[in-house]
Amino acid sequence: MITYRKADITDIPQLVHLRLQFLKEIYPKSDNSQDAVLKDQLRVYLTEHLTKNNFVNWFADAEGEIVASAGIVFYNQPPLYHNLEGKVAYILNVFTLPAFRRQGIAKTLLQKILDEAKERNTGKVSLHTSKEGRLLYEQFGFVAGDNEMTCQLPRIQ
């Protein structure tokens, strides 16, 4: 039986582990030599933002094993005509272990984080998706945009 719960500060090791699994699946050719640094940075981020409650993550648990995860980051931007309070959110880390896929788990997790966004009166929720995830998000009303662009800037090490 699958049960669902919101992550807390004690779940940081599981969050870090699932995030790394997710990243390795999405970016299979990434340089893993920085995994230790990435883990440390994830722990710092999660400690700060779980405590502030501007990052929320839900888990799916199967008999004591975390089998899926979905997160949402809440932040503000300058108000717009269609979002006068400027409340926005970004969904990330929607990840289910391969053996548990196609069972509706991600759909339930997505509903839980969207409910959280609605409770906070969030005006806009965005995400990036894989080809495999697109249909799920479309079921919830997400549409692909045609005016967003991104630029990966070089980082100072």
mmCIF file of N, CA and C in Angstrom, residues 15-112:
data_model
loop_
_atom_site.group_PDB
_atom_site.id
_atom_site.type_symbol
_atom_site.label_atom_id
_atom_site.label_comp_id
_atom_site.label_asym_id
_atom_site.label_seq_id
_atom_site.Cartn_x
_atom_site.Cartn_y
_atom_site.Cartn_z
ATOM 1 N N LEU A 15 15.791 13.083 0.654
ATOM 2 C CA LEU A 15 15.616 14.090 -0.394
ATOM 3 C C LEU A 15 16.874 14.210 -1.248
ATOM 4 N N VAL A 16 18.015 14.235 -0.610
ATOM 5 C CA VAL A 16 19.292 14.326 -1.337
ATOM 6 C C VAL A 16 19.473 13.090 -2.218
ATOM 7 N N HIS A 17 19.218 11.924 -1.660
ATOM 8 C CA HIS A 17 19.377 10.675 -2.408
ATOM 9 C C HIS A 17 18.458 10.645 -3.638
ATOM 10 N N LEU A 18 17.191 10.979 -3.469
ATOM 11 C CA LEU A 18 16.258 10.964 -4.593
ATOM 12 C C LEU A 18 16.593 12.031 -5.625
ATOM 13 N N ARG A 19 17.040 13.196 -5.169
ATOM 14 C CA ARG A 19 17.423 14.258 -6.106
ATOM 15 C C ARG A 19 18.580 13.783 -6.987
ATOM 16 N N LEU A 20 19.562 13.132 -6.391
ATOM 17 C CA LEU A 20 20.690 12.625 -7.178
ATOM 18 C C LEU A 20 20.238 11.549 -8.164
ATOM 19 N N GLN A 21 19.357 10.661 -7.744
ATOM 20 C CA GLN A 21 18.836 9.648 -8.673
ATOM 21 C C GLN A 21 18.120 10.321 -9.840
ATOM 22 N N PHE A 22 17.299 11.309 -9.524
ATOM 23 C CA PHE A 22 16.569 12.067 -10.542
ATOM 24 C C PHE A 22 17.543 12.722 -11.525
ATOM 25 N N LEU A 23 18.545 13.420 -11.003
ATOM 26 C CA LEU A 23 19.499 14.118 -11.858
ATOM 27 C C LEU A 23 20.287 13.150 -12.740
ATOM 28 N N LYS A 24 20.648 12.010 -12.204
ATOM 29 C CA LYS A 24 21.409 11.023 -12.992
ATOM 30 C C LYS A 24 20.549 10.445 -14.115
ATOM 31 N N GLU A 25 19.251 10.351 -13.885
ATOM 32 C CA GLU A 25 18.373 9.856 -14.944
ATOM 33 C C GLU A 25 18.149 10.923 -16.016
ATOM 34 N N ILE A 26 17.952 12.162 -15.593
ATOM 35 C CA ILE A 26 17.685 13.261 -16.526
ATOM 36 C C ILE A 26 18.953 13.651 -17.299
ATOM 37 N N TYR A 27 20.091 13.628 -16.618
ATOM 38 C CA TYR A 27 21.371 14.004 -17.225
ATOM 39 C C TYR A 27 22.348 12.822 -17.167
ATOM 40 N N PRO A 28 22.134 11.778 -17.953
ATOM 41 C CA PRO A 28 22.963 10.567 -17.825
ATOM 42 C C PRO A 28 24.437 10.769 -18.149
ATOM 43 N N LYS A 29 24.787 11.829 -18.862
ATOM 44 C CA LYS A 29 26.187 12.047 -19.230
ATOM 45 C C LYS A 29 26.870 13.093 -18.348
ATOM 46 N N SER A 30 26.244 13.444 -17.229
ATOM 47 C CA SER A 30 26.819 14.457 -16.343
ATOM 48 C C SER A 30 28.094 13.953 -15.680
ATOM 49 N N ASP A 31 28.926 14.912 -15.293
ATOM 50 C CA ASP A 31 30.168 14.632 -14.582
ATOM 51 C C ASP A 31 29.833 14.357 -13.111
ATOM 52 N N ASN A 32 29.945 13.118 -12.701
ATOM 53 C CA ASN A 32 29.598 12.736 -11.331
ATOM 54 C C ASN A 32 30.708 13.031 -10.324
ATOM 55 N N SER A 33 31.812 13.588 -10.776
ATOM 56 C CA SER A 33 32.927 13.848 -9.872
ATOM 57 C C SER A 33 32.583 14.923 -8.838
ATOM 58 N N GLN A 34 31.517 15.672 -9.077
ATOM 59 C CA GLN A 34 31.113 16.724 -8.144
ATOM 60 C C GLN A 34 29.971 16.285 -7.219
ATOM 61 N N ASP A 35 29.669 14.999 -7.172
ATOM 62 C CA ASP A 35 28.554 14.512 -6.359
ATOM 63 C C ASP A 35 28.668 14.906 -4.883
ATOM 64 N N ALA A 36 29.857 14.834 -4.321
ATOM 65 C CA ALA A 36 30.020 15.173 -2.901
ATOM 66 C C ALA A 36 29.676 16.647 -2.653
ATOM 67 N N VAL A 37 30.150 17.522 -3.537
ATOM 68 C CA VAL A 37 29.843 18.950 -3.407
ATOM 69 C C VAL A 37 28.347 19.177 -3.602
ATOM 70 N N LEU A 38 27.770 18.516 -4.602
ATOM 71 C CA LEU A 38 26.334 18.644 -4.857
ATOM 72 C C LEU A 38 25.526 18.204 -3.648
ATOM 73 N N LYS A 39 25.901 17.089 -3.041
ATOM 74 C CA LYS A 39 25.194 16.610 -1.844
ATOM 75 C C LYS A 39 25.264 17.642 -0.723
ATOM 76 N N ASP A 40 26.453 18.213 -0.509
ATOM 77 C CA ASP A 40 26.607 19.230 0.537
ATOM 78 C C ASP A 40 25.726 20.449 0.250
ATOM 79 N N GLN A 41 25.735 20.901 -0.995
ATOM 80 C CA GLN A 41 24.928 22.075 -1.362
ATOM 81 C C GLN A 41 23.439 21.779 -1.233
ATOM 82 N N LEU A 42 23.029 20.576 -1.585
ATOM 83 C CA LEU A 42 21.632 20.189 -1.416
ATOM 84 C C LEU A 42 21.230 20.200 0.055
ATOM 85 N N ARG A 43 22.092 19.678 0.913
ATOM 86 C CA ARG A 43 21.788 19.678 2.356
ATOM 87 C C ARG A 43 21.641 21.104 2.882
ATOM 88 N N VAL A 44 22.523 21.999 2.454
ATOM 89 C CA VAL A 44 22.439 23.403 2.880
ATOM 90 C C VAL A 44 21.113 24.015 2.402
ATOM 91 N N TYR A 45 20.815 23.824 1.118
ATOM 92 C CA TYR A 45 19.582 24.380 0.543
ATOM 93 C C TYR A 45 18.353 23.842 1.272
ATOM 94 N N LEU A 46 18.286 22.536 1.420
ATOM 95 C CA LEU A 46 17.103 21.921 2.024
ATOM 96 C C LEU A 46 16.938 22.318 3.487
ATOM 97 N N THR A 47 18.023 22.399 4.220
ATOM 98 C CA THR A 47 17.935 22.830 5.618
ATOM 99 C C THR A 47 17.344 24.227 5.706
ATOM 100 N N GLU A 48 17.816 25.126 4.876
ATOM 101 C CA GLU A 48 17.312 26.505 4.898
ATOM 102 C C GLU A 48 15.862 26.589 4.438
ATOM 103 N N HIS A 49 15.550 25.972 3.308
ATOM 104 C CA HIS A 49 14.251 26.217 2.684
ATOM 105 C C HIS A 49 13.126 25.335 3.221
ATOM 106 N N LEU A 50 13.420 24.147 3.712
ATOM 107 C CA LEU A 50 12.381 23.385 4.411
ATOM 108 C C LEU A 50 11.983 24.106 5.697
ATOM 109 N N THR A 51 12.982 24.662 6.382
ATOM 110 C CA THR A 51 12.721 25.403 7.623
ATOM 111 C C THR A 51 11.870 26.644 7.360
ATOM 112 N N LYS A 52 12.169 27.358 6.284
ATOM 113 C CA LYS A 52 11.402 28.561 5.925
ATOM 114 C C LYS A 52 10.048 28.229 5.304
ATOM 115 N N ASN A 53 9.848 26.972 4.951
ATOM 116 C CA ASN A 53 8.608 26.492 4.330
ATOM 117 C C ASN A 53 8.368 27.103 2.949
ATOM 118 N N ASN A 54 9.441 27.539 2.281
ATOM 119 C CA ASN A 54 9.272 27.989 0.888
ATOM 120 C C ASN A 54 9.707 26.908 -0.097
ATOM 121 N N PHE A 55 10.115 25.764 0.415
ATOM 122 C CA PHE A 55 10.272 24.546 -0.359
ATOM 123 C C PHE A 55 9.474 23.468 0.355
ATOM 124 N N VAL A 56 8.576 22.831 -0.382
ATOM 125 C CA VAL A 56 7.739 21.765 0.169
ATOM 126 C C VAL A 56 7.931 20.532 -0.701
ATOM 127 N N ASN A 57 8.065 19.392 -0.058
ATOM 128 C CA ASN A 57 8.228 18.139 -0.793
ATOM 129 C C ASN A 57 7.294 17.091 -0.202
ATOM 130 N N TRP A 58 6.672 16.335 -1.087
ATOM 131 C CA TRP A 58 5.832 15.205 -0.676
ATOM 132 C C TRP A 58 6.502 13.919 -1.116
ATOM 133 N N PHE A 59 6.340 12.878 -0.286
ATOM 134 C CA PHE A 59 6.859 11.550 -0.559
ATOM 135 C C PHE A 59 5.727 10.557 -0.738
ATOM 136 N N ALA A 60 6.004 9.528 -1.513
ATOM 137 C CA ALA A 60 5.169 8.328 -1.541
ATOM 138 C C ALA A 60 5.991 7.222 -0.884
ATOM 139 N N ASP A 61 5.373 6.526 0.029
ATOM 140 C CA ASP A 61 6.044 5.510 0.824
ATOM 141 C C ASP A 61 5.357 4.165 0.573
ATOM 142 N N ALA A 62 6.149 3.162 0.259
ATOM 143 C CA ALA A 62 5.637 1.806 0.091
ATOM 144 C C ALA A 62 6.283 0.927 1.153
ATOM 145 N N GLU A 63 5.542 0.648 2.210
ATOM 146 C CA GLU A 63 6.014 -0.230 3.283
ATOM 147 C C GLU A 63 7.366 0.196 3.835
ATOM 148 N N GLY A 64 7.498 1.491 4.101
ATOM 149 C CA GLY A 64 8.717 2.014 4.712
ATOM 150 C C GLY A 64 9.791 2.457 3.743
ATOM 151 N N GLU A 65 9.580 2.274 2.458
ATOM 152 C CA GLU A 65 10.553 2.710 1.447
ATOM 153 C C GLU A 65 9.986 3.905 0.688
ATOM 154 N N ILE A 66 10.772 4.985 0.599
ATOM 155 C CA ILE A 66 10.373 6.138 -0.200
ATOM 156 C C ILE A 66 10.531 5.757 -1.663
ATOM 157 N N VAL A 67 9.419 5.790 -2.414
ATOM 158 C CA VAL A 67 9.453 5.334 -3.810
ATOM 159 C C VAL A 67 9.196 6.457 -4.808
ATOM 160 N N ALA A 68 8.783 7.615 -4.316
ATOM 161 C CA ALA A 68 8.538 8.741 -5.219
ATOM 162 C C ALA A 68 8.561 10.031 -4.423
ATOM 163 N N SER A 69 8.769 11.119 -5.158
ATOM 164 C CA SER A 69 8.944 12.421 -4.537
ATOM 165 C C SER A 69 8.488 13.513 -5.504
ATOM 166 N N ALA A 70 7.985 14.602 -4.961
ATOM 167 C CA ALA A 70 7.648 15.775 -5.773
ATOM 168 C C ALA A 70 7.830 17.010 -4.904
ATOM 169 N N GLY A 71 8.479 18.032 -5.462
ATOM 170 C CA GLY A 71 8.748 19.248 -4.709
ATOM 171 C C GLY A 71 8.201 20.475 -5.397
ATOM 172 N N ILE A 72 8.055 21.527 -4.610
ATOM 173 C CA ILE A 72 7.594 22.816 -5.126
ATOM 174 C C ILE A 72 8.288 23.931 -4.348
ATOM 175 N N VAL A 73 8.803 24.902 -5.080
ATOM 176 C CA VAL A 73 9.474 26.063 -4.493
ATOM 177 C C VAL A 73 8.548 27.265 -4.647
ATOM 178 N N PHE A 74 8.296 27.969 -3.551
ATOM 179 C CA PHE A 74 7.454 29.161 -3.569
ATOM 180 C C PHE A 74 8.320 30.405 -3.476
ATOM 181 N N TYR A 75 8.005 31.397 -4.296
ATOM 182 C CA TYR A 75 8.736 32.662 -4.258
ATOM 183 C C TYR A 75 7.839 33.768 -4.788
ATOM 184 N N ASN A 76 8.328 34.986 -4.723
ATOM 185 C CA ASN A 76 7.573 36.143 -5.207
ATOM 186 C C ASN A 76 8.324 36.822 -6.331
ATOM 187 N N GLN A 77 7.540 37.388 -7.221
ATOM 188 C CA GLN A 77 8.084 38.221 -8.294
ATOM 189 C C GLN A 77 7.294 39.527 -8.269
ATOM 190 N N PRO A 78 7.728 40.532 -8.970
ATOM 191 C CA PRO A 78 6.927 41.757 -9.013
ATOM 192 C C PRO A 78 5.520 41.448 -9.545
ATOM 193 N N PRO A 79 4.495 42.043 -8.957
ATOM 194 C CA PRO A 79 3.119 41.781 -9.390
ATOM 195 C C PRO A 79 2.901 42.091 -10.873
ATOM 196 N N LEU A 80 1.950 41.348 -11.439
ATOM 197 C CA LEU A 80 1.549 41.488 -12.836
ATOM 198 C C LEU A 80 0.032 41.680 -12.872
ATOM 199 N N TYR A 81 -0.494 42.066 -14.014
ATOM 200 C CA TYR A 81 -1.947 42.198 -14.129
ATOM 201 C C TYR A 81 -2.664 40.900 -13.793
ATOM 202 N N HIS A 82 -2.108 39.781 -14.216
ATOM 203 C CA HIS A 82 -2.763 38.495 -13.994
ATOM 204 C C HIS A 82 -2.271 37.782 -12.727
ATOM 205 N N ASN A 83 -1.423 38.430 -11.934
ATOM 206 C CA ASN A 83 -0.938 37.873 -10.669
ATOM 207 C C ASN A 83 -0.577 39.049 -9.766
ATOM 208 N N LEU A 84 -1.609 39.691 -9.247
ATOM 209 C CA LEU A 84 -1.422 40.952 -8.516
ATOM 210 C C LEU A 84 -0.600 40.815 -7.236
ATOM 211 N N GLU A 85 -0.562 39.629 -6.650
ATOM 212 C CA GLU A 85 0.254 39.433 -5.452
ATOM 213 C C GLU A 85 1.676 38.984 -5.786
ATOM 214 N N GLY A 86 1.909 38.579 -7.029
ATOM 215 C CA GLY A 86 3.243 38.152 -7.443
ATOM 216 C C GLY A 86 3.678 36.809 -6.878
ATOM 217 N N LYS A 87 2.731 36.012 -6.378
ATOM 218 C CA LYS A 87 3.069 34.706 -5.810
ATOM 219 C C LYS A 87 3.221 33.690 -6.931
ATOM 220 N N VAL A 88 4.385 33.063 -6.981
ATOM 221 C CA VAL A 88 4.660 32.067 -8.006
ATOM 222 C C VAL A 88 5.312 30.835 -7.363
ATOM 223 N N ALA A 89 5.306 29.750 -8.122
ATOM 224 C CA ALA A 89 5.921 28.517 -7.633
ATOM 225 C C ALA A 89 6.505 27.757 -8.809
ATOM 226 N N TYR A 90 7.474 26.930 -8.490
ATOM 227 C CA TYR A 90 8.134 26.098 -9.492
ATOM 228 C C TYR A 90 8.146 24.661 -8.987
ATOM 229 N N ILE A 91 7.615 23.757 -9.790
ATOM 230 C CA ILE A 91 7.581 22.338 -9.444
ATOM 231 C C ILE A 91 8.864 21.680 -9.938
ATOM 232 N N LEU A 92 9.447 20.823 -9.093
ATOM 233 C CA LEU A 92 10.670 20.135 -9.457
ATOM 234 C C LEU A 92 10.755 18.787 -8.763
ATOM 235 N N ASN A 93 11.683 17.982 -9.207
ATOM 236 C CA ASN A 93 11.963 16.690 -8.574
ATOM 237 C C ASN A 93 10.770 15.754 -8.544
ATOM 238 N N VAL A 94 9.938 15.790 -9.554
ATOM 239 C CA VAL A 94 8.871 14.801 -9.635
ATOM 240 C C VAL A 94 9.529 13.527 -10.159
ATOM 241 N N PHE A 95 9.712 12.583 -9.262
ATOM 242 C CA PHE A 95 10.499 11.392 -9.586
ATOM 243 C C PHE A 95 9.913 10.178 -8.884
ATOM 244 N N THR A 96 9.734 9.114 -9.649
ATOM 245 C CA THR A 96 9.253 7.839 -9.122
ATOM 246 C C THR A 96 10.262 6.762 -9.490
ATOM 247 N N LEU A 97 10.594 5.920 -8.533
ATOM 248 C CA LEU A 97 11.499 4.808 -8.835
ATOM 249 C C LEU A 97 10.891 3.960 -9.956
ATOM 250 N N PRO A 98 11.723 3.461 -10.870
ATOM 251 C CA PRO A 98 11.210 2.737 -12.042
ATOM 252 C C PRO A 98 10.210 1.619 -11.724
ATOM 253 N N ALA A 99 10.421 0.861 -10.687
ATOM 254 C CA ALA A 99 9.524 -0.255 -10.358
ATOM 255 C C ALA A 99 8.132 0.203 -9.923
ATOM 256 N N PHE A 100 7.982 1.481 -9.619
ATOM 257 C CA PHE A 100 6.705 1.990 -9.112
ATOM 258 C C PHE A 100 6.020 2.942 -10.088
ATOM 259 N N ARG A 101 6.548 3.057 -11.287
ATOM 260 C CA ARG A 101 5.965 3.959 -12.273
ATOM 261 C C ARG A 101 4.677 3.387 -12.860
ATOM 262 N N ARG A 102 3.878 4.280 -13.440
ATOM 263 C CA ARG A 102 2.613 3.925 -14.111
ATOM 264 C C ARG A 102 1.579 3.350 -13.150
ATOM 265 N N GLN A 103 1.608 3.836 -11.898
ATOM 266 C CA GLN A 103 0.634 3.390 -10.900
ATOM 267 C C GLN A 103 -0.162 4.566 -10.330
ATOM 268 N N GLY A 104 0.011 5.758 -10.915
ATOM 269 C CA GLY A 104 -0.718 6.926 -10.434
ATOM 270 C C GLY A 104 -0.075 7.639 -9.257
ATOM 271 N N ILE A 105 1.112 7.221 -8.879
ATOM 272 C CA ILE A 105 1.783 7.816 -7.718
ATOM 273 C C ILE A 105 2.176 9.259 -7.998
ATOM 274 N N ALA A 106 2.803 9.520 -9.136
ATOM 275 C CA ALA A 106 3.196 10.892 -9.479
ATOM 276 C C ALA A 106 1.971 11.792 -9.590
ATOM 277 N N LYS A 107 0.883 11.271 -10.092
ATOM 278 C CA LYS A 107 -0.355 12.049 -10.203
ATOM 279 C C LYS A 107 -0.852 12.474 -8.825
ATOM 280 N N THR A 108 -0.821 11.561 -7.868
ATOM 281 C CA THR A 108 -1.241 11.895 -6.505
ATOM 282 C C THR A 108 -0.302 12.920 -5.890
ATOM 283 N N LEU A 109 1.006 12.732 -6.080
ATOM 284 C CA LEU A 109 1.970 13.697 -5.533
ATOM 285 C C LEU A 109 1.780 15.074 -6.156
ATOM 286 N N LEU A 110 1.557 15.109 -7.455
ATOM 287 C CA LEU A 110 1.344 16.388 -8.131
ATOM 288 C C LEU A 110 0.105 17.081 -7.578
ATOM 289 N N GLN A 111 -0.953 16.328 -7.345
ATOM 290 C CA GLN A 111 -2.168 16.917 -6.767
ATOM 291 C C GLN A 111 -1.878 17.513 -5.395
ATOM 292 N N LYS A 112 -1.082 16.828 -4.600
ATOM 293 C CA LYS A 112 -0.766 17.320 -3.254
ATOM 294 C C LYS A 112 0.029 18.629 -3.304
#
